[in-house]
mmCIF file of C-alpha atoms in Angstrom:
data_model
loop_
_atom_site.group_PDB
_atom_site.id
_atom_site.type_symbol
_atom_site.label_atom_id
_atom_site.label_comp_id
_atom_site.label_asym_id
_atom_site.label_seq_id
_atom_site.Cartn_x
_atom_site.Cartn_y
_atom_site.Cartn_z
ATOM 1 C CA MET A 1 103.044 101.457 95.649
ATOM 2 C CA ARG A 2 102.219 102.262 92.039
ATOM 3 C CA TYR A 3 105.487 102.247 90.878
ATOM 4 C CA ILE A 4 106.076 98.750 92.196
ATOM 5 C CA PRO A 5 107.280 95.981 88.899
ATOM 6 C CA THR A 6 105.479 94.143 87.829
ATOM 7 C CA LEU A 7 107.093 90.820 88.936
ATOM 8 C CA LEU A 8 107.244 92.266 92.702
ATOM 9 C CA LEU A 9 103.587 93.160 92.443
ATOM 10 C CA ALA A 10 103.092 89.932 91.274
ATOM 11 C CA LEU A 11 104.685 87.950 93.834
ATOM 12 C CA LEU A 12 103.585 90.765 96.759
ATOM 13 C CA THR A 13 99.826 89.530 95.692
ATOM 14 C CA VAL A 14 100.714 85.247 95.590
ATOM 15 C CA ALA A 15 101.837 86.506 99.349
ATOM 16 C CA MET A 16 99.102 88.482 100.274
ATOM 17 C CA ILE A 17 96.226 85.383 99.342
ATOM 18 C CA ALA A 18 98.801 82.785 100.736
ATOM 19 C CA SER A 19 97.718 80.072 103.595
ATOM 20 C CA PRO A 20 97.646 81.459 107.092
ATOM 21 C CA SER A 21 100.973 78.940 107.565
ATOM 22 C CA SER A 22 103.013 81.431 105.373
ATOM 23 C CA ALA A 23 104.638 84.515 105.973
ATOM 24 C CA PHE A 24 105.529 86.975 103.891
ATOM 25 C CA GLU A 25 107.096 90.854 105.262
ATOM 26 C CA TRP A 26 107.438 93.790 103.557
ATOM 27 C CA LYS A 27 109.696 96.902 105.038
ATOM 28 C CA ASN A 28 110.418 100.453 103.565
ATOM 29 C CA THR A 29 113.560 102.090 104.636
ATOM 30 C CA ILE A 30 113.924 105.735 104.254
ATOM 31 C CA VAL A 31 116.727 107.962 104.498
ATOM 32 C CA LEU A 32 116.286 112.006 104.201
ATOM 33 C CA GLU A 33 119.182 114.173 103.264
ATOM 34 C CA GLU A 34 119.519 117.486 102.513
ATOM 35 C CA ASP A 35 120.638 116.709 99.113
ATOM 36 C CA GLY A 36 118.997 113.619 98.479
ATOM 37 C CA MET A 37 117.474 110.525 99.772
ATOM 38 C CA SER A 38 117.822 106.531 99.584
ATOM 39 C CA TRP A 39 114.666 104.214 100.067
ATOM 40 C CA SER A 40 115.870 100.716 100.608
ATOM 41 C CA TYR A 41 112.540 97.708 100.419
ATOM 42 C CA GLU A 42 113.483 94.357 102.238
ATOM 43 C CA GLU A 43 110.841 91.685 101.553
ATOM 44 C CA ASN A 44 111.413 88.637 103.078
ATOM 45 C CA TYR A 45 109.537 84.592 102.227
ATOM 46 C CA SER A 46 108.672 82.206 104.538
ATOM 47 C CA GLY A 47 106.549 79.006 104.895
ATOM 48 C CA GLU A 48 104.948 78.372 101.409
ATOM 49 C CA ASP A 49 105.443 81.736 100.415
ATOM 50 C CA VAL A 50 108.906 79.899 99.467
ATOM 51 C CA GLY A 51 107.445 77.597 96.948
ATOM 52 C CA ALA A 52 105.211 80.827 95.214
ATOM 53 C CA PHE A 53 108.113 82.956 94.992
ATOM 54 C CA ARG A 54 110.296 80.255 93.621
ATOM 55 C CA SER A 55 108.138 78.836 91.204
ATOM 56 C CA TYR A 56 106.386 82.113 89.908
ATOM 57 C CA ALA A 57 110.124 83.304 88.918
ATOM 58 C CA ASP A 58 110.751 79.663 87.321
ATOM 59 C CA LYS A 59 107.835 79.999 85.396
ATOM 60 C CA ASN A 60 107.798 83.822 84.055
ATOM 61 C CA VAL A 61 111.334 84.141 83.818
ATOM 62 C CA GLY A 62 112.995 80.775 83.637
ATOM 63 C CA ASN A 63 112.604 77.910 81.408
ATOM 64 C CA GLY A 64 110.012 76.415 83.466
ATOM 65 C CA ASP A 65 111.912 73.312 84.314
ATOM 66 C CA GLY A 66 111.457 73.283 88.127
ATOM 67 C CA TYR A 67 115.058 74.642 89.043
ATOM 68 C CA ILE A 68 116.411 78.184 89.764
ATOM 69 C CA SER A 69 120.118 78.526 88.123
ATOM 70 C CA ALA A 70 122.016 81.187 87.896
ATOM 71 C CA TRP A 71 121.591 82.674 85.028
ATOM 72 C CA GLU A 72 117.768 82.323 85.552
ATOM 73 C CA LEU A 73 118.889 84.894 88.851
ATOM 74 C CA MET A 74 120.543 86.831 87.335
ATOM 75 C CA LYS A 75 117.796 87.348 84.246
ATOM 76 C CA LEU A 76 115.597 88.120 87.263
ATOM 77 C CA ASP A 77 117.940 90.550 89.206
ATOM 78 C CA HIS A 78 118.112 92.262 85.809
ATOM 79 C CA ARG A 79 114.690 92.736 84.860
ATOM 80 C CA ILE A 80 113.338 93.462 88.341
ATOM 81 C CA ARG A 81 116.098 96.782 88.368
ATOM 82 C CA SER A 82 115.120 97.512 84.442
ATOM 83 C CA ARG A 83 111.653 97.564 85.721
ATOM 84 C CA LEU A 84 111.853 99.698 88.658
ATOM 85 C CA TYR A 85 113.523 102.322 86.916
ATOM 86 C CA GLY A 86 111.544 102.514 84.168
ATOM 87 C CA SER A 87 108.101 102.670 86.223
ATOM 88 C CA LEU A 88 110.110 105.154 88.199
ATOM 89 C CA GLY A 89 110.480 107.417 85.036
ATOM 90 C CA LYS A 90 107.056 107.386 84.884
ATOM 91 C CA GLU A 91 106.047 108.329 88.272
ATOM 92 C CA LEU A 92 107.553 109.180 91.446
ATOM 93 C CA ASP A 93 107.179 107.992 94.704
ATOM 94 C CA VAL A 94 108.359 111.096 96.421
ATOM 95 C CA MET A 95 106.789 114.298 96.255
ATOM 96 C CA PHE A 96 107.427 117.592 97.996
ATOM 97 C CA ASP A 97 104.333 119.953 98.592
ATOM 98 C CA ASN A 98 102.355 117.133 95.805
ATOM 99 C CA SER A 99 105.476 117.796 93.320
ATOM 100 C CA ALA A 100 108.199 115.791 92.078
ATOM 101 C CA LYS A 101 109.552 118.625 90.159
ATOM 102 C CA ASN A 102 113.019 118.861 91.312
ATOM 103 C CA VAL A 103 113.689 115.495 92.672
ATOM 104 C CA ASN A 104 115.395 112.749 90.331
ATOM 105 C CA VAL A 105 115.801 109.153 90.527
ATOM 106 C CA PHE A 106 120.102 108.113 90.483
ATOM 107 C CA GLU A 107 120.517 104.773 90.920
ATOM 108 C CA VAL A 108 118.666 101.262 91.205
ATOM 109 C CA ASP A 109 119.981 98.558 93.027
ATOM 110 C CA ALA A 110 118.729 95.090 94.057
ATOM 111 C CA GLU A 111 120.382 91.862 96.200
ATOM 112 C CA ILE A 112 118.035 88.586 94.785
ATOM 113 C CA SER A 113 118.967 85.978 97.759
ATOM 114 C CA ARG A 114 121.278 83.494 96.525
ATOM 115 C CA SER A 115 118.883 81.016 98.687
ATOM 116 C CA VAL A 116 116.691 81.401 95.957
ATOM 117 C CA LEU A 117 118.889 79.593 93.447
ATOM 118 C CA GLY A 118 118.182 75.114 93.148
ATOM 119 C CA SER A 119 114.831 73.524 93.087
ATOM 120 C CA THR A 120 111.471 74.888 93.413
ATOM 121 C CA ASP A 121 110.321 72.423 96.128
ATOM 122 C CA LYS A 122 113.298 74.254 98.765
ATOM 123 C CA THR A 123 111.770 75.560 101.263
ATOM 124 C CA ASP A 124 114.624 78.155 102.158
ATOM 125 C CA ILE A 125 113.998 81.489 103.963
ATOM 126 C CA ILE A 126 114.159 83.825 101.153
ATOM 127 C CA ASN A 127 115.729 87.818 101.966
ATOM 128 C CA ASN A 128 115.716 89.757 98.533
ATOM 129 C CA ARG A 129 116.335 93.729 98.955
ATOM 130 C CA TYR A 130 116.074 96.833 96.863
ATOM 131 C CA PHE A 131 117.697 99.831 96.459
ATOM 132 C CA VAL A 132 116.277 103.342 94.686
ATOM 133 C CA THR A 133 118.464 106.716 95.250
ATOM 134 C CA TYR A 134 117.183 109.673 94.666
ATOM 135 C CA THR A 135 118.995 113.855 94.394
ATOM 136 C CA PHE A 136 117.177 116.666 95.087
ATOM 137 C CA GLU A 137 117.633 120.161 92.723
ATOM 138 C CA LYS A 138 117.284 122.346 95.653
ATOM 139 C CA ASP A 139 118.071 122.058 99.695
ATOM 140 C CA ILE A 140 115.316 120.138 100.915
ATOM 141 C CA PHE A 141 114.290 123.125 102.906
ATOM 142 C CA GLU A 142 113.787 124.773 99.689
ATOM 143 C CA LEU A 143 111.596 122.461 98.154
ATOM 144 C CA GLY A 144 108.667 122.763 100.299
ATOM 145 C CA ASP A 145 106.848 122.189 103.489
ATOM 146 C CA SER A 146 106.043 118.356 103.259
ATOM 147 C CA VAL A 147 107.301 115.093 101.868
ATOM 148 C CA SER A 148 104.883 112.594 100.666
ATOM 149 C CA PHE A 149 105.950 108.778 100.037
ATOM 150 C CA ASP A 150 103.759 106.402 97.832
ATOM 151 C CA GLY A 151 104.400 103.079 99.106
ATOM 152 C CA GLU A 152 103.407 99.498 99.029
ATOM 153 C CA ALA A 153 99.289 99.955 102.075
ATOM 154 C CA ASN A 154 100.114 98.054 104.903
ATOM 155 C CA THR A 155 103.188 97.247 104.492
ATOM 156 C CA GLY A 156 106.432 98.814 107.488
ATOM 157 C CA LEU A 157 107.942 102.189 106.997
ATOM 158 C CA THR A 158 110.808 103.832 109.096
ATOM 159 C CA ILE A 159 111.404 107.851 107.748
ATOM 160 C CA THR A 160 115.007 109.291 108.944
ATOM 161 C CA MET A 161 114.320 113.195 108.747
ATOM 162 C CA PRO A 162 117.421 115.058 108.582
ATOM 163 C CA GLU A 163 119.568 116.611 111.185
ATOM 164 C CA GLY A 164 117.974 119.730 112.084
ATOM 165 C CA MET A 165 114.729 118.943 110.517
ATOM 166 C CA GLU A 166 111.564 119.243 113.209
ATOM 167 C CA VAL A 167 108.666 117.126 112.551
ATOM 168 C CA ILE A 168 104.765 119.469 112.733
ATOM 169 C CA ALA A 169 102.600 116.430 111.553
ATOM 170 C CA THR A 170 102.296 112.809 109.967
ATOM 171 C CA GLU A 171 99.469 111.519 107.790
ATOM 172 C CA GLY A 172 99.002 108.107 106.382
ATOM 173 C CA ILE A 173 101.306 106.429 109.090
ATOM 174 C CA ASP A 174 99.566 103.956 110.871
ATOM 175 C CA SER A 175 100.863 102.771 114.678
ATOM 176 C CA ARG A 176 103.086 106.143 114.255
ATOM 177 C CA PHE A 177 106.121 106.496 117.352
ATOM 178 C CA VAL A 178 108.461 108.752 116.600
ATOM 179 C CA GLU A 179 111.742 108.606 118.714
ATOM 180 C CA THR A 180 115.316 110.942 118.241
ATOM 181 C CA ILE A 181 118.396 109.237 117.277
ATOM 182 C CA ASP A 182 121.862 110.862 116.728
ATOM 183 C CA ASN A 183 119.940 113.636 116.618
ATOM 184 C CA ARG A 184 117.921 112.953 113.815
ATOM 185 C CA THR A 185 113.718 112.348 114.035
ATOM 186 C CA VAL A 186 113.077 108.792 112.985
ATOM 187 C CA ILE A 187 109.784 108.131 112.642
ATOM 188 C CA SER A 188 108.117 104.484 112.651
ATOM 189 C CA GLY A 189 104.865 102.776 111.775
ATOM 190 C CA HIS A 190 103.110 101.135 108.565
ATOM 191 C CA PHE A 191 101.948 102.776 105.521
ATOM 192 C CA GLY A 192 98.094 103.696 106.369
ATOM 193 C CA ILE A 193 95.485 101.847 103.565
ATOM 194 C CA GLU A 194 95.465 104.359 101.136
ATOM 195 C CA GLY A 195 99.794 103.349 100.837
ATOM 196 C CA LEU A 196 100.586 107.386 100.653
ATOM 197 C CA ALA A 197 102.538 108.862 104.125
ATOM 198 C CA THR A 198 103.111 112.040 104.272
ATOM 199 C CA VAL A 199 105.466 114.584 107.176
ATOM 200 C CA GLU A 200 104.928 117.960 107.548
ATOM 201 C CA PHE A 201 108.334 119.713 108.491
ATOM 202 C CA SER A 202 109.906 123.097 109.525
ATOM 203 C CA ARG A 203 113.990 123.714 110.210
ATOM 204 C CA LYS A 204 114.417 124.135 113.885
ATOM 205 C CA ASP A 205 115.221 127.404 115.105
#
């Protein structure tokens, strides 16, 4: 994911190199509408990754005393939101026909798990969520014939397309599974090794 904030990237790196006994999971949920979309990220830490997350946050956001207090949690939340918004301002992660010209970031939000609070030695599972809402300056069918998402390689992905849209082809989505739910096409799988998923589409007749 090109725009992933420094803190999140560092934590993700810590998780990826952790021991086999630890566990980290990152899921992307994208919901497209005709006039905009939402992209939510959910990260889950368990095992040794829990300590790595708390320790990194304590040393790089807090005061390094081995304890995450309420003010440190608020500071972590604020920093993640600010960096995420700032990074998206430099380079968007959503493109239609390889252009982000008519895509705007409307809102950025975060929910940092309260289980982060307390000693950095705690082993409680951590579940954090991040949300980005986008608006389109034109109807989605006027933006092009394909939409691309720049994400983190090998992470879980679910894309819900608008009602009335037909999926022609996909690229960059591993273990792809396509189904219809409530008259909307839902694509699930994982971002490929390049971290770029593309969906070609058309309006249903």
